XYZ file of C-alpha atoms in Angstrom:
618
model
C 4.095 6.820 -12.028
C 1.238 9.319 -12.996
C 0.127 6.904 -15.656
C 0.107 3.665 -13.817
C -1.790 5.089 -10.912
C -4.373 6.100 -13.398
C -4.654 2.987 -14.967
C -5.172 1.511 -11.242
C -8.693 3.384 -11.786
C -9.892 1.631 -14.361
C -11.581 -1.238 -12.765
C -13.696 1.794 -11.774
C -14.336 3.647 -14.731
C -18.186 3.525 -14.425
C -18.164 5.481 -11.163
C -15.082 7.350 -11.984
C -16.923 8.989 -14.906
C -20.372 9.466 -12.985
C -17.995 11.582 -10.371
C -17.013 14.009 -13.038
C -19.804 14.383 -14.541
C -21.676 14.848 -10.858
C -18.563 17.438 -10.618
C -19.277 19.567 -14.057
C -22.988 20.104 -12.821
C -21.726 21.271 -9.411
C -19.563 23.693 -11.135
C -22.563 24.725 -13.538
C -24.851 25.213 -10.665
C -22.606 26.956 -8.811
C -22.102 29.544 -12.019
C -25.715 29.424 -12.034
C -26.232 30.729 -8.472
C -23.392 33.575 -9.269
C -25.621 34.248 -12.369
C -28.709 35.046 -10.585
C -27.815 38.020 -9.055
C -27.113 39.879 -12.431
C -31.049 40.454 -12.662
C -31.221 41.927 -9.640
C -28.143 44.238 -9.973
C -29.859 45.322 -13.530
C -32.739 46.237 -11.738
C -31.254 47.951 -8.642
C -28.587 49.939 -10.788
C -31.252 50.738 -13.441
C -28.909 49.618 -16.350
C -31.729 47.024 -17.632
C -32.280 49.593 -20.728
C -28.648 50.397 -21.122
C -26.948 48.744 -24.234
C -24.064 47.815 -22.082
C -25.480 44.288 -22.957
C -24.372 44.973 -26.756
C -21.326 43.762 -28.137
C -17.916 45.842 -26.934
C -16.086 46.305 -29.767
C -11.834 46.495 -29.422
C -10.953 50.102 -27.565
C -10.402 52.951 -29.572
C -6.559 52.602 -29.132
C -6.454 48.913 -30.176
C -9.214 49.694 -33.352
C -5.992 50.868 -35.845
C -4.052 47.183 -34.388
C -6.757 44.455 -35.535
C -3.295 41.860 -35.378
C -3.310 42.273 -31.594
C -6.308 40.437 -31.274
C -5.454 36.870 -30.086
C -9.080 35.544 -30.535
C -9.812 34.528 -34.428
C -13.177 35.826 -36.220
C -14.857 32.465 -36.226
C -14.007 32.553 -32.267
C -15.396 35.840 -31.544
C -18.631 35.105 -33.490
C -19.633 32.089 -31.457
C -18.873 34.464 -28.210
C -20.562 37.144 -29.649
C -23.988 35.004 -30.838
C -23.989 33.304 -27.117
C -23.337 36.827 -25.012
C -27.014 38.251 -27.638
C -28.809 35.249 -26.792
C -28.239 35.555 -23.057
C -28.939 39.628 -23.623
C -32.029 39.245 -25.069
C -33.101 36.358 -22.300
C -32.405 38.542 -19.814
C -34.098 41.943 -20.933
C -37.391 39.268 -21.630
C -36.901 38.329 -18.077
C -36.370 41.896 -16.648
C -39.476 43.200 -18.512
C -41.038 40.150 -17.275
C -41.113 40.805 -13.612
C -41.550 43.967 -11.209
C -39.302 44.393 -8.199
C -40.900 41.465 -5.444
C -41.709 39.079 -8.236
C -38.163 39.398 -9.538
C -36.921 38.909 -5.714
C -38.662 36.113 -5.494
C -38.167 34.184 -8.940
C -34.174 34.807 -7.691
C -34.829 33.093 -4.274
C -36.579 30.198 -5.562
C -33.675 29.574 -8.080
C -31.216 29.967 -5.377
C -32.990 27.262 -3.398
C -33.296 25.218 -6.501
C -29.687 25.762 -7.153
C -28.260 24.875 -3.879
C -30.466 22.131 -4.090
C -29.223 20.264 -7.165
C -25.477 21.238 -6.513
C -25.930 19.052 -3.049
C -27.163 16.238 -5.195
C -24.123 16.888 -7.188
C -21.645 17.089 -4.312
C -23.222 14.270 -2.680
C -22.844 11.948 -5.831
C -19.236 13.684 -6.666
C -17.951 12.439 -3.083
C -19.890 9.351 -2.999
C -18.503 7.890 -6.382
C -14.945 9.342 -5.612
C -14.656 7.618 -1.932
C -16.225 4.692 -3.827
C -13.283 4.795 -6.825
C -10.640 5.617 -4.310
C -11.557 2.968 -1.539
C -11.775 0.237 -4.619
C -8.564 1.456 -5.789
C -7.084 0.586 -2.035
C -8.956 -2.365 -1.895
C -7.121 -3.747 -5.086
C -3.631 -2.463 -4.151
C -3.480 -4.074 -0.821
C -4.391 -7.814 -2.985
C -1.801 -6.766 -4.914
C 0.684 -5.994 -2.403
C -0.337 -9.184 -0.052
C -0.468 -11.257 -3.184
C 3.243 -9.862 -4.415
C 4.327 -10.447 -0.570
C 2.752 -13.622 -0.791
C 5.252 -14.513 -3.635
C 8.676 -13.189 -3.070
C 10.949 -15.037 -1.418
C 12.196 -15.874 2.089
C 15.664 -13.675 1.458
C 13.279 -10.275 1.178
C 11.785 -10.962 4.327
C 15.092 -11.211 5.983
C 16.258 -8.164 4.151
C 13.468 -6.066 4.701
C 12.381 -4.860 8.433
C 8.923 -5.946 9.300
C 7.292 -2.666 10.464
C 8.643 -1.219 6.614
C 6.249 -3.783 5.333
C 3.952 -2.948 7.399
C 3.829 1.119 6.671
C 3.749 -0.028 3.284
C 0.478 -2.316 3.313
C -1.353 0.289 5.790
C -0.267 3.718 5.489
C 1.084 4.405 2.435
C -2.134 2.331 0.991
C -4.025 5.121 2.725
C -2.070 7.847 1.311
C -2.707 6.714 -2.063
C -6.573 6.599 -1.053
C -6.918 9.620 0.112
C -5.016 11.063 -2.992
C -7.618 9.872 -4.726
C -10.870 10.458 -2.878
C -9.609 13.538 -1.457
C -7.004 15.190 -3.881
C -7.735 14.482 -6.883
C -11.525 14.799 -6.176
C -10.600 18.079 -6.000
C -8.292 18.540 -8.634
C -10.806 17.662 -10.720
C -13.402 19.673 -9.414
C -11.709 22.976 -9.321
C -10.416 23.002 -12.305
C -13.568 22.260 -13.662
C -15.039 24.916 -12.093
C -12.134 27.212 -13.530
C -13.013 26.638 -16.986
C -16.504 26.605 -16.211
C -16.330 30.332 -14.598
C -13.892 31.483 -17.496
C -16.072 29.711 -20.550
C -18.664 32.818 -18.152
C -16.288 34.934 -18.001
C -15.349 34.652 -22.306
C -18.914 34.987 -22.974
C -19.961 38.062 -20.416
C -16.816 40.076 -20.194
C -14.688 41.714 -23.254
C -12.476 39.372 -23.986
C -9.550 41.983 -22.938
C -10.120 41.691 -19.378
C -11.211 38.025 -19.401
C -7.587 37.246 -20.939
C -6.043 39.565 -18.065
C -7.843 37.613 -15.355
C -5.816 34.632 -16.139
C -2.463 35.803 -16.837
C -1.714 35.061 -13.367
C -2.506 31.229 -14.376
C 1.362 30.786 -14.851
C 2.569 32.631 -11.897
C 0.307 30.793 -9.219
C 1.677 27.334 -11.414
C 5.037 28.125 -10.931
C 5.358 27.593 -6.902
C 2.813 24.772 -7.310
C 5.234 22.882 -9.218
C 8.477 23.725 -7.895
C 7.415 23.202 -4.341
C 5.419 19.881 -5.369
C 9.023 18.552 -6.204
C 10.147 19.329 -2.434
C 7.127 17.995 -1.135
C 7.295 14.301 -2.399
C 10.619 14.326 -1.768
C 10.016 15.092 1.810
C 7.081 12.814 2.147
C 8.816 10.187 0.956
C 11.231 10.533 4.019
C 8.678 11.256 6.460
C 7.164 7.652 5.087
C 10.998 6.254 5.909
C 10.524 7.583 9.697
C 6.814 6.020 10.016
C 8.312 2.748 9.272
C 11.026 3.410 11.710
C 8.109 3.650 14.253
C 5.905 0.753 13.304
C 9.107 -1.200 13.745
C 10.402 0.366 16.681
C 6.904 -0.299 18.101
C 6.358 -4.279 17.130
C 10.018 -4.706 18.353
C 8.955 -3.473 22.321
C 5.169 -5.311 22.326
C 7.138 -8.639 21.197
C 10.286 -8.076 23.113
C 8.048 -7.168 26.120
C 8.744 -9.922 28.407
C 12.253 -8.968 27.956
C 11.955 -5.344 28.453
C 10.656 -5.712 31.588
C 12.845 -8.268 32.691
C 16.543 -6.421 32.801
C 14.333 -3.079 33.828
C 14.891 -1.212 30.038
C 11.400 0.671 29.862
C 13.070 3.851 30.675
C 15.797 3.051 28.018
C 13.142 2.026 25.383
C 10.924 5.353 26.398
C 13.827 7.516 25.653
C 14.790 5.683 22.348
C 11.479 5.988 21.396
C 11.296 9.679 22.056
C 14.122 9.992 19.772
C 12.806 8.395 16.908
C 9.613 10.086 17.399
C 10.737 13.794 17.432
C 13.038 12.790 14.212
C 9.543 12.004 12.861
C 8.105 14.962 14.284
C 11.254 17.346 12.515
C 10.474 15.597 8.994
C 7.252 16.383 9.276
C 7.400 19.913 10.234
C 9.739 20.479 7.073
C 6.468 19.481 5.021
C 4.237 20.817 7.056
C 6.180 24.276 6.690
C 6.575 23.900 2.682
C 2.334 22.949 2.292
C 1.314 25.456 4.656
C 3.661 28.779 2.888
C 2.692 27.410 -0.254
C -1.486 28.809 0.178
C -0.265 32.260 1.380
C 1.890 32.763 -1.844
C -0.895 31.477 -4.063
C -3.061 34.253 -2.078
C -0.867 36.639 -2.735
C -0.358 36.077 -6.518
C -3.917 36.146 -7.029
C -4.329 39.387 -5.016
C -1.850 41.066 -7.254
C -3.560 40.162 -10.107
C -7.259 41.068 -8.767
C -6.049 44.540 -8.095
C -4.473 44.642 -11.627
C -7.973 43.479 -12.684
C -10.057 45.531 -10.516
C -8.294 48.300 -11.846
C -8.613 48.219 -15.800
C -12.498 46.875 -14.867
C -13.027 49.781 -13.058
C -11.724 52.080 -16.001
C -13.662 49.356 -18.425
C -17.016 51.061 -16.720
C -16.119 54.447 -16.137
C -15.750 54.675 -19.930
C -18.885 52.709 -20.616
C -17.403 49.571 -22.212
C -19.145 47.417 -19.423
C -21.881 47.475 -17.033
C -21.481 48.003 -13.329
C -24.053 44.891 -12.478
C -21.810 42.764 -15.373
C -18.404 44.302 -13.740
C -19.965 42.795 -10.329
C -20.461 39.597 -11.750
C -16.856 39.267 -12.919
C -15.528 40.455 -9.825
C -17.611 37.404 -8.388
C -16.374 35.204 -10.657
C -12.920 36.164 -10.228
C -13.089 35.885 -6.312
C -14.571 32.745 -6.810
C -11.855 31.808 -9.136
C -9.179 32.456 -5.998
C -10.440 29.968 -3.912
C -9.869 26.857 -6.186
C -6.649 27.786 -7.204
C -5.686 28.152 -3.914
C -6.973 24.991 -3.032
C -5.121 23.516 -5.898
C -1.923 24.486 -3.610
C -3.278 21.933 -0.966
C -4.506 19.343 -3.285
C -0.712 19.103 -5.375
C 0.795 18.838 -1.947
C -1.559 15.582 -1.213
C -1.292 13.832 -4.562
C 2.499 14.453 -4.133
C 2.465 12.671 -0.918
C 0.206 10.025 -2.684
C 2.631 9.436 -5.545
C 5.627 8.938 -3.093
C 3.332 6.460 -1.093
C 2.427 4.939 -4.945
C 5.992 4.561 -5.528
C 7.296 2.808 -2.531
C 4.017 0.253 -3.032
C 5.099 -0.435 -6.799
C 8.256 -0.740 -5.973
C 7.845 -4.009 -3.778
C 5.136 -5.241 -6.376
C 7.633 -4.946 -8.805
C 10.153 -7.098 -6.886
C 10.705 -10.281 -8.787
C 11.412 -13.438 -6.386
C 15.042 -14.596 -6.676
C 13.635 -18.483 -6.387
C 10.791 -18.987 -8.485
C 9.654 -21.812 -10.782
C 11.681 -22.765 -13.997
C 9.597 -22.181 -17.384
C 9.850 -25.378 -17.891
C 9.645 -26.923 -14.481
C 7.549 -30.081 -14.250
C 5.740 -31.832 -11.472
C 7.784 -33.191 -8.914
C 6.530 -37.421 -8.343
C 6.337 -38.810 -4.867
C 10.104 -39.626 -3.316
C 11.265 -43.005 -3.976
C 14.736 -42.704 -4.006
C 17.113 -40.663 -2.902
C 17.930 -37.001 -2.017
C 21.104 -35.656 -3.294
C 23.597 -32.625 -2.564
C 26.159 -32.315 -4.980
C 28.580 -29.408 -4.054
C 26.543 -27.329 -2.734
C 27.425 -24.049 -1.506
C 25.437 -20.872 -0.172
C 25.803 -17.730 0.890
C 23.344 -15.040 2.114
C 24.948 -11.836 1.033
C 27.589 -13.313 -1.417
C 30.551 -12.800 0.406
C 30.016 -14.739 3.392
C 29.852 -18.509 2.707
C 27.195 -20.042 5.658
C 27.958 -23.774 3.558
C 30.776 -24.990 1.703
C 30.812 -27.804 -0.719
C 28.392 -30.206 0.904
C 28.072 -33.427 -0.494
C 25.060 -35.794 0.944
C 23.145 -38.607 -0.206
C 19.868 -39.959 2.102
C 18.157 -42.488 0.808
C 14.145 -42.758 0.462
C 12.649 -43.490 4.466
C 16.207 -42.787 5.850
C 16.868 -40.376 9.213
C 19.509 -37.381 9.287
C 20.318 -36.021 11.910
C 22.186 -32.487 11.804
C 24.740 -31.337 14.332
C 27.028 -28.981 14.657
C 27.698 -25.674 17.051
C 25.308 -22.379 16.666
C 26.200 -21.057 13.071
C 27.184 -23.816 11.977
C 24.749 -23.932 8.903
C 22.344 -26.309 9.771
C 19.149 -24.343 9.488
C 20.494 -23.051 6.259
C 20.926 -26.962 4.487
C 17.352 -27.933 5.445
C 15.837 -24.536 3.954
C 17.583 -25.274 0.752
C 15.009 -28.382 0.885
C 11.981 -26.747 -0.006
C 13.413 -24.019 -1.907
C 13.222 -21.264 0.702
C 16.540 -20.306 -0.541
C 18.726 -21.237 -3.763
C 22.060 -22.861 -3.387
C 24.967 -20.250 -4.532
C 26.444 -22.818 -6.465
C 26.271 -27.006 -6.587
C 22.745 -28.858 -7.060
C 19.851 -30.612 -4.682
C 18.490 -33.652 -6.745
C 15.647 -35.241 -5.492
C 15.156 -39.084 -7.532
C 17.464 -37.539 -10.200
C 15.005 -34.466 -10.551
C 16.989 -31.296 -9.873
C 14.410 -28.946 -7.240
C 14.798 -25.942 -9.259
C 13.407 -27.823 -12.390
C 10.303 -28.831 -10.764
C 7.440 -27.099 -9.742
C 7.824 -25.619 -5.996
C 3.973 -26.507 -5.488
C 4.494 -29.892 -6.040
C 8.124 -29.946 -4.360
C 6.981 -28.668 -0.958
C 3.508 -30.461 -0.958
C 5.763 -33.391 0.082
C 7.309 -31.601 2.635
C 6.521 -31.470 5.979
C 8.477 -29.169 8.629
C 8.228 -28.144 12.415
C 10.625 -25.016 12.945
C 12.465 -23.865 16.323
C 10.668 -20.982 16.740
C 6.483 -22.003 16.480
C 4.925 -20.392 14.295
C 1.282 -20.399 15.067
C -1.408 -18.118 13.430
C -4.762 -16.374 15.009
C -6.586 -19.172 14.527
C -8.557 -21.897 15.966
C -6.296 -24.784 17.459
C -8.027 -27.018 14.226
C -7.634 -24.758 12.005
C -4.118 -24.141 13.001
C -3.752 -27.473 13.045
C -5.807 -28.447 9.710
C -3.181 -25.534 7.879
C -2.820 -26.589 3.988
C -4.901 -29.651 4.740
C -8.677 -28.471 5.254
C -9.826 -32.261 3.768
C -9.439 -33.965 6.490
C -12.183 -35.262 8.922
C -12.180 -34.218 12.546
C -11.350 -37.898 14.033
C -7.575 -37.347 11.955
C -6.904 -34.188 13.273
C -7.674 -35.749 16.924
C -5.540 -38.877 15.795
C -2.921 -36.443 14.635
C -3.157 -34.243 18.140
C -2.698 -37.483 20.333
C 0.216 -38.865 18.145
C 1.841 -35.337 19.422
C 1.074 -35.629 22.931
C -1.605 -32.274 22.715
C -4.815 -33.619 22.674
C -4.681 -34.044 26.457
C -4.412 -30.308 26.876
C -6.386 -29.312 23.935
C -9.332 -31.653 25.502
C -8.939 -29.463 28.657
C -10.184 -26.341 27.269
C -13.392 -24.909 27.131
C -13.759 -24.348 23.549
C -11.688 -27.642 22.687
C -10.168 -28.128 19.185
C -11.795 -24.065 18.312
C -10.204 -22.545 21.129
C -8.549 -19.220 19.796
C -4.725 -19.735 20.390
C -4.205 -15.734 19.704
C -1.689 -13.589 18.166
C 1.028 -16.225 17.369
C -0.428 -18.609 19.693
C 0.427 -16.310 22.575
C -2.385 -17.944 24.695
C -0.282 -21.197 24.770
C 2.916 -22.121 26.729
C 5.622 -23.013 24.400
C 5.648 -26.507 24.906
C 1.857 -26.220 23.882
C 2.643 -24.544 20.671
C 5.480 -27.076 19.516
C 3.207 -30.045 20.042
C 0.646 -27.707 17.672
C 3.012 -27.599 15.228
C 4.055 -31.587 14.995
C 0.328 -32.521 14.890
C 0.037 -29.945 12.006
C 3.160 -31.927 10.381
C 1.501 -35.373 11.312
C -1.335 -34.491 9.607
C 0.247 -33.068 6.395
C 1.413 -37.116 6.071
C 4.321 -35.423 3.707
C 6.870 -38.159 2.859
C 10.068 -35.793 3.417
C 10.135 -34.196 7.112
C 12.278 -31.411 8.424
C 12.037 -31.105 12.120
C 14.571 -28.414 12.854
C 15.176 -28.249 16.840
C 11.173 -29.989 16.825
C 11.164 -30.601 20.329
C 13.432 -27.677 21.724
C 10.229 -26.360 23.973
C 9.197 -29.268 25.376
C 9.859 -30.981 28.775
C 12.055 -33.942 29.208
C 8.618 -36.382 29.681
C 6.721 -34.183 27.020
C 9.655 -35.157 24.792
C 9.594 -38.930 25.690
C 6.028 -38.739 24.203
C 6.525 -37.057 21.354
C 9.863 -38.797 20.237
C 7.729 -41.590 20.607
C 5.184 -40.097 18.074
C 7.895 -39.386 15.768
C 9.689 -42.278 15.738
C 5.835 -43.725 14.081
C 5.696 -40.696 11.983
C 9.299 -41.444 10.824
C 9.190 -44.956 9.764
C 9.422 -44.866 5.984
C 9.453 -41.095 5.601
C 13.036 -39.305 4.775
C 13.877 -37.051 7.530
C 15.917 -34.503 8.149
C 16.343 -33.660 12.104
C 17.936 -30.165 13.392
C 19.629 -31.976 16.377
C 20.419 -30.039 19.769
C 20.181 -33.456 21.796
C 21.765 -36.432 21.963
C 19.024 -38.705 22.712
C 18.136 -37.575 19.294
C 20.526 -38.944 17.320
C 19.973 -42.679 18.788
C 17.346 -43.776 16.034
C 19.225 -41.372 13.036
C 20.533 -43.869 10.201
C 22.694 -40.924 9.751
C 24.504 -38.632 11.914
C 26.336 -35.713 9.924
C 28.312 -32.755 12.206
C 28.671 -29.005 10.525
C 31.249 -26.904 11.671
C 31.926 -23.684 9.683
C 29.356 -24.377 7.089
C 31.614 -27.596 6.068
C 30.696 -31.250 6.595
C 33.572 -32.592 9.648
C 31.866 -35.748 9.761
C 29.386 -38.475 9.003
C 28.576 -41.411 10.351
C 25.811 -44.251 10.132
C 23.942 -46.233 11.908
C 25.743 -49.428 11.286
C 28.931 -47.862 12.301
C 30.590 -47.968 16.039
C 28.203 -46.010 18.645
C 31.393 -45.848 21.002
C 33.139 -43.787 18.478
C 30.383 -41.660 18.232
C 30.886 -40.964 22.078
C 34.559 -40.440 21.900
C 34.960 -38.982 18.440
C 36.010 -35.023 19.312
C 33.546 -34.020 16.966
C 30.697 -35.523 18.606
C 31.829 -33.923 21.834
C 31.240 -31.058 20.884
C 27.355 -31.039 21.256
């Protein structure tokens, strides 16, 4: 997980880099401005002349134990040649200047100091948010594009509001993991070994090595708690999800809501789910915020530890007061990031839980996808085929059962059967929305799943029950998958479906905004949308499941008329719920069950079609 989100950053490498190095500066700036005081506490405590600036050599009671000491000789002769360089700098320097000239030398460099490290943060954060918002940017593509691509059975699977969480908030997790946490990951820790590199070269190296034995304490919690943390973000994630759904469910449903007078039940429901939420939180909330204290606490110990053996360090003359100053400094300043670090683990934790849940649906592989070897599907001539088919949703329950059908090319089907029945189910198996369980669809002797699904469902055209319109124009709604077409066939295509009348009514015409799922049209308004975007598609297969369900009885008249046109030498496939539409079918087959009960064609008896008890039944 750690890996993969890093490699996520390297489309962004450039800027990545140019924030660390903007982040070492800051760091080496901020040293700097530490560092200018030690002239001034020379000066003040009169030490300048002192040769506490020589090299400490080992304690008298470690002299006779020359094993003991962890640093090599090669080691301590680089730390020794840098800590006489800066010595001799800095008696030049205090020789140099009297009292006010000194103050003011130490003012200007402050200025300049501050001055530089603000170009430095300023770049840092800059080329972070940049990195971290790119980083976003890609992983929603990747996640709309993987969405994009799996298959109908996920969505129906999968709650909505999940999905949603998932593209939005857990997207922004990850960002701000990145522009915020790891930012400053990266920039305290390299201010750490920035201020201890100081510390090394300033301070005998006994006390520099004490100042971070507490390194593995103030690690300890970090880690052990981090564990808790993504665990419990990952839940708290769960419950957002909850309310994103929760909350599309009563804005959709609202109509009903109001209608049999359940606001006050929906309120209270909500309330529920909400302080659940609320609870989850609190649990991480109460595992970041104890984690700070502790670190605190740790590093409190250890200062008074340190203060301590510094203190004796300069009462026997091993180090200066203005050099035991700076360390203290140092040290202090060393606090702060590693408590920060205590904030920071908690974030990216939350921002690898996030990470997770988003690779997890990118990683989802469609269960119908195209065949290695699947070639392009030629335009229908034939025949369309089931051959035992069978399906099932959740294998164990069966929704069809062994369905045999043949339609020949420019033939009319018309499906009927009770609710359940299957019928929905048998047309989706037509463009691949679903795979039969078992048995075969063979379209001119091609079987579907051998051919490409591009070139299968370019030939398919299909008006659902429920309308599915987007935020869009009324032409572009209506152009959908077809944007080659000239205005004059989209009007042609609008009158064939009885809408151009209405359409011609509104202010803005063909680019009036129909709104969230065409809310801003009546039902009937967003069928006839619909069949003009099918008309227009001129696919030769059509699937009109329950096309003119929404429409009035003379609406209907009109359109059936339309279709009957758009029919003639196309093979459709009709979701039946009247029985005026079954009078121009060439073939009239009844589900029950998810079996076939019977068939029957146009060139058989129309009287036993009206007496036959299965026909009843509608």
């Amino acid at each position: 997980m750690y890996l993969r989100l890093i490699k996520s950053l390297k489309p962004y490498r450039g800027k990545f880099l140019l924030a660390i190095t903007c982040m070492l500066f800051y760091s080496i700036f901020s040293l700097l401005s530490l560092g200018t005081i030690i002239p001034l506490l020379e000066r003040v405590l009169g030490e300048n002349e002192t040769a506490a600036h020589q090299e400490i050599e080992p304690l008298p009671s470690h002299t006779d134990q020359p094993d003991c000491d962890v640093l090599d000789t090669a080691d301590r002769s680089l730390i020794i040649q840098a800590r006489q360089a800066v010595d001799e700098k800095m008696v030049l320097f205090l020789e140099r200047y009297d009292g006010w000239h000194l103050l003011a030398v130490i003012a200007i460099a402050l200025v300049g100091f501050a001055f530089l490290g603000g170009l430095c943060a300023f770049g840092r954060d800059y080329f972070m948010f940049y990195t971290a918002e790119g980083v976003a940017m890609n992983m929603r593509s990747i996640l709309h594009r993987s969405l994009q691509s799996l298959s109908l059975d996920y969505f129906t699977s999968h709650r909505t509001g999940m999905l949603i969480s998932r593209s939005t908030n857990d997207v922004k997790l990850v960002e701000s993991s990145i522009s915020i946490a790891l930012a400053n990951l990266l920039q305290q820790s390299l201010q750490v070994v920035v201020f201890l590199i100081a510390i090394f070269i300033f301070i005998p190296w006994q006390l520099a090595l004490l100042s971070i034995v507490t390194a593995p304490f103030i690690a300890l919690p970090i880690v052990k708690i981090g564990r808790k943390i993504r665990y419990i973000s990952a839940r708290s994630q769960e419950k957002m999800a909850d309310i994103y759904s929760f909350i599309g469910e009563t804005i959709f449903g609202a109509p009903i809501i109001r209608a049999f007078l359940m606001e006050n039940y929906e309120i209270n429901k909500f309330q529920n789910e909400n302080k659940e939420f609320f609870n989850v939180i609190m649990k991480l909330a109460k595992r970041q915020t104890g984690l700070s204290p502790m670190i605190r606490l740790v590093a409190t110990l250890g200062g008074v530890i340190i203060i301590l053996y510094g203190g004796w360090l300069v009462l026997e003359g091993a180090l200066s007061s203005a050099l035991f100053i700076f360390f203290l400094l140092l040290f202090a300043s060393l606090t702060g990031p590693f408590a920060k670090l205590s904030n920071v683990n908690a974030m990216i934790q939350q921002g690898l839980a996030a990470a997770g849940r988003i690779f997890k649906i990118i990683d989802t592989y469609p269960t119908v996808k195209n065949a290695p070897d699947a070639i392009p599907l030629p335009r229908i001539k034939n025949k369309i085929c089931f051959s035992k088919v069978s399906f099932s949703y959740n294998d164990t329950e069966v929704v069809l059962k062994d369905i045999d059908i043949e339609v020949k090319a420019g033939e009319t089907v018309a499906l009927v059967g009770p609710t359940g029945s299957g019928k929905t189910t048998l047309v989706n198996l037509i463009p691949r929305f679903y795979d039969p369980t078992s048995g075969s669809i063979e379209i001119d002797g091609y079987n579907i799943k051998k051919v490409t699904m591009e070139s299968l469902r370019e030939q398919i055209g299909i008006v659902t029950q429920e309308t599915i319109l987007f935020n869009d124009t009324i032409y572009n709604n209506i152009t959908y998958g077809r944007k080659d077409v000239s205005s004059r066939q989209v009007e042609r295509a609008a009158r064939i479906a009885n809408a151009h009348q209405f359409i011609a009514k509104m202010s803005e015409g063909y680019q009036t905004s129909v709104g969230d799922r065409g809310i801003r049209l009546s039902g009937g308004e967003r069928q006839r949308i619909a069949i003009a975007r099918a008309i227009l598609k001129d696919s030769p297969i059509l699937i009109l499941d329950e096309a003119t369900s929404a429409l009035d009885t003379e609406s209907e008249k009109l359109v059936q008329d339309a279709l009957r046109k758009l029919m003639a030498n196309r093979t459709t496939f009709i979701v039946a719920h009247r029985l005026s539409t079954l009078r121009d079918a060439d073939c009239v087959i009844v589900l029950d069950g998810g079996r076939i009960v019977a068939t029957d064609r146009h060139e058989e008896s129309q009287k036993r079609r009206a007496n036959s008890k299965e026909w009843q039944c509608l």
